[in-house]
XYZ file of C-alpha atoms in Angstrom:
263
model
C -17.979 -10.144 12.592
C -14.690 -9.235 10.640
C -12.831 -12.406 8.717
C -9.580 -10.648 9.103
C -6.828 -12.787 9.820
C -4.739 -12.683 13.037
C -1.638 -10.208 12.712
C 1.519 -12.278 11.585
C 5.072 -11.651 10.562
C 4.653 -11.033 6.864
C 1.677 -7.918 7.557
C 3.958 -6.234 10.313
C 7.200 -6.329 8.009
C 5.222 -4.727 5.012
C 3.725 -2.232 7.382
C 7.507 -1.089 8.163
C 8.063 -0.430 4.515
C 6.580 2.684 4.526
C 8.980 5.607 4.150
C 9.666 6.336 7.540
C 12.790 8.606 8.024
C 15.212 6.528 10.045
C 19.063 7.811 9.734
C 21.990 5.880 11.238
C 25.609 7.414 11.162
C 24.141 10.549 9.338
C 22.534 8.251 6.702
C 18.921 7.636 5.839
C 18.140 4.127 5.707
C 16.263 3.071 3.052
C 14.348 -0.098 4.430
C 14.616 -1.088 8.300
C 13.625 -4.585 7.245
C 16.684 -5.353 4.876
C 19.308 -2.650 6.464
C 22.533 -4.862 8.098
C 22.088 -2.583 11.503
C 18.171 -3.727 11.926
C 17.161 -6.415 9.929
C 17.582 -9.555 12.080
C 16.190 -7.688 15.195
C 13.258 -6.492 13.054
C 13.062 -10.121 12.170
C 12.947 -11.373 15.718
C 10.096 -9.155 16.758
C 8.009 -10.023 13.603
C 8.664 -13.560 14.634
C 6.636 -12.841 17.500
C 3.330 -12.030 15.533
C 4.070 -15.488 13.632
C 3.905 -17.295 16.866
C 0.560 -15.366 17.774
C -0.916 -16.411 14.300
C 0.017 -19.815 14.759
C -3.345 -21.890 14.880
C -1.555 -23.802 18.054
C -1.323 -20.573 19.893
C -4.086 -18.512 18.797
C -6.463 -19.020 21.645
C -4.024 -18.502 24.141
C -2.178 -15.607 22.356
C -5.291 -13.481 21.035
C -8.868 -12.527 22.079
C -11.607 -11.092 19.795
C -11.633 -7.242 19.742
C -15.246 -6.065 21.093
C -15.340 -3.708 17.844
C -13.702 -5.043 15.097
C -14.280 -8.905 15.778
C -10.672 -9.250 14.651
C -8.628 -11.443 16.952
C -5.343 -9.381 18.276
C -2.954 -9.820 20.947
C -4.058 -10.432 24.658
C -1.992 -7.052 25.469
C -4.610 -5.130 24.411
C -7.518 -7.087 26.681
C -8.902 -5.308 29.911
C -9.478 -8.445 31.977
C -12.966 -8.665 33.710
C -12.328 -11.731 35.245
C -9.741 -13.912 37.436
C -9.276 -16.566 34.550
C -8.865 -13.532 31.719
C -6.354 -11.917 33.896
C -4.605 -15.220 34.351
C -4.695 -16.329 30.420
C -3.456 -12.652 29.801
C -0.509 -13.453 31.758
C -0.095 -16.876 30.355
C 0.163 -15.175 26.798
C 2.521 -12.125 27.728
C 4.735 -14.749 29.266
C 4.896 -17.209 26.416
C 5.828 -13.980 24.125
C 8.514 -13.383 26.764
C 9.600 -16.744 26.557
C 10.322 -16.644 22.317
C 13.019 -13.976 23.137
C 14.031 -15.321 26.668
C 13.072 -11.688 28.171
C 15.600 -10.001 25.998
C 13.367 -7.796 24.261
C 12.508 -5.176 27.212
C 10.280 -3.173 24.316
C 8.338 -6.055 22.465
C 4.741 -4.977 21.438
C 2.930 -5.904 24.461
C 5.126 -3.329 26.598
C 3.866 0.043 25.426
C 0.263 -1.851 24.719
C -0.014 -2.797 28.426
C 0.953 0.745 29.428
C -1.998 2.249 27.333
C -4.344 -0.787 28.537
C -3.495 -0.580 32.538
C -4.180 3.345 32.385
C -7.537 3.196 30.493
C -8.847 0.306 32.810
C -9.174 3.562 34.872
C -10.897 5.797 32.133
C -13.106 7.605 34.914
C -9.855 9.526 35.982
C -9.264 10.462 32.549
C -12.967 11.782 32.529
C -12.842 13.550 35.601
C -10.496 15.767 34.789
C -11.439 16.152 30.882
C -14.089 14.058 29.078
C -13.165 15.204 25.340
C -9.386 14.315 26.307
C -10.429 11.013 27.767
C -12.596 10.140 24.619
C -9.729 10.842 22.362
C -7.674 8.308 24.378
C -9.942 5.958 24.452
C -10.373 6.342 20.583
C -6.855 5.638 20.247
C -6.614 2.756 22.307
C -9.561 1.260 20.445
C -7.391 2.085 17.173
C -4.418 0.888 18.127
C -5.963 -2.686 19.242
C -8.045 -3.143 16.445
C -4.915 -2.574 14.342
C -2.811 -4.617 16.680
C -0.165 -1.865 16.425
C 3.388 -2.297 18.191
C 3.956 0.984 19.296
C 6.945 2.604 20.998
C 7.005 5.820 23.170
C 9.241 8.747 23.996
C 8.560 10.082 27.232
C 11.628 11.957 28.338
C 13.439 15.141 27.284
C 16.973 15.145 26.020
C 19.385 16.348 28.861
C 20.857 20.108 28.510
C 21.568 21.308 31.651
C 19.998 20.205 35.018
C 20.504 23.371 36.537
C 18.126 25.402 34.833
C 14.572 25.499 33.596
C 13.368 24.691 30.433
C 12.547 28.396 29.848
C 15.773 29.303 31.205
C 17.226 27.463 28.042
C 15.830 29.718 25.791
C 17.165 29.063 22.309
C 19.670 26.561 23.528
C 16.820 24.036 24.232
C 15.931 21.162 22.106
C 13.250 19.440 23.758
C 9.937 19.123 21.765
C 7.183 21.758 22.407
C 4.081 23.404 21.234
C 5.312 25.940 18.433
C 2.121 26.780 16.934
C -1.821 26.065 17.259
C -4.960 26.768 15.227
C -8.134 25.468 14.019
C -6.289 22.177 11.920
C -4.276 21.076 15.091
C -1.051 21.704 17.286
C 2.332 22.301 15.548
C 5.306 20.563 17.597
C 9.401 20.787 17.252
C 11.996 19.292 18.892
C 13.396 16.325 20.083
C 12.022 13.491 22.347
C 13.538 10.146 23.972
C 14.436 7.477 24.175
C 12.407 5.437 21.129
C 13.531 1.976 21.974
C 12.363 -0.548 19.271
C 11.275 2.876 16.990
C 12.877 1.359 14.097
C 10.318 -1.671 14.174
C 7.083 -0.170 15.541
C 4.530 1.277 13.589
C 3.596 4.219 15.896
C 5.190 5.986 18.464
C 3.151 7.284 21.400
C 4.614 10.921 23.118
C 4.148 12.130 26.330
C 5.899 13.713 29.653
C 7.270 12.056 32.309
C 9.243 14.461 34.054
C 7.507 16.773 36.202
C 6.692 20.779 34.258
C 6.122 23.583 36.269
C 2.881 26.149 35.426
C 4.890 28.496 33.071
C 6.103 25.228 31.042
C 2.862 24.854 29.338
C 4.048 24.414 25.956
C 5.783 21.200 26.911
C 2.592 19.879 28.203
C 1.442 17.312 25.663
C 0.690 13.732 24.572
C -0.260 12.540 21.364
C 0.511 9.521 19.226
C 1.414 9.678 15.238
C 2.605 6.912 12.894
C 6.242 6.268 12.594
C 6.773 7.681 8.723
C 4.400 10.998 9.378
C 6.170 13.869 7.656
C 8.723 15.663 9.561
C 9.487 12.923 12.005
C 13.331 12.267 12.222
C 14.470 8.797 14.101
C 17.811 9.407 14.710
C 19.199 6.160 15.540
C 21.882 5.297 18.121
C 24.823 3.067 17.032
C 23.771 -0.223 15.921
C 25.237 -3.233 17.863
C 23.595 -5.926 15.338
C 25.805 -3.999 12.388
C 28.842 -4.932 14.301
C 28.008 -8.481 15.423
C 30.286 -11.115 14.023
C 28.060 -13.671 14.220
C 25.298 -15.206 15.846
C 27.408 -17.379 17.801
C 30.026 -14.854 18.862
C 27.434 -12.099 19.645
C 24.279 -14.218 20.117
C 22.172 -11.356 21.826
C 23.517 -8.170 19.889
C 22.885 -10.233 16.581
C 19.165 -10.764 17.229
C 18.064 -8.725 20.229
C 19.308 -5.309 19.769
C 16.197 -2.988 19.554
C 18.293 -0.125 18.982
C 17.234 3.459 20.652
C 16.584 6.626 18.823
C 16.169 10.350 19.740
C 13.184 11.656 17.731
C 13.250 14.960 15.957
C 9.631 16.380 15.278
């Protein structure tokens, strides 16, 4: 069993100072934990980890990972009993109460999506056992490190009257451009990247239906936010323009931000 402590705000904030390429108004942001456009919202999110690490809340908010022994957030828990299901729900409600529900992409969001999917692991195995194992291994990795994940699952809109193939060179959508023994190379843009500036990694998938000839767009993967070649293009920051906490109580603290991600 590991003696590693429960993830807290300090650990999360330190993990965000990793050289990620976040751009706002065309300018590279050096440190999202200190920048006027992001810092308050980033610290609000980090505060959720202090809440779970508080000894008074640890039993409710966390469970022991079956592989690492570290206590991690219950968003990663796969309930096997009614009691575990109720406790998990109580934990997520307690987190939501910390921000009154104004953080739509809090750390439990994508974690719950992945955890829920993999409770049906056999469905993935029926399709491809190797890919199912890769997905499961990523879940274990993300769970044991209690990662904050964002996701990009839709494409930027260009011309709805045309297919991706018909757009040809005017298509900014992310797709596979090369594949060799070392892996897959992708290039292009995905959306919507809510909370990307404060997340550890991004889970990339494809929500919209694809045609058989659009196979180059059919790819799912996850990468760290600071991976070379990834640019995070932030929308206008409401936090930056918030006059005060009194005048702008939501924008000053809960502007998770959205971002287009370009690979």
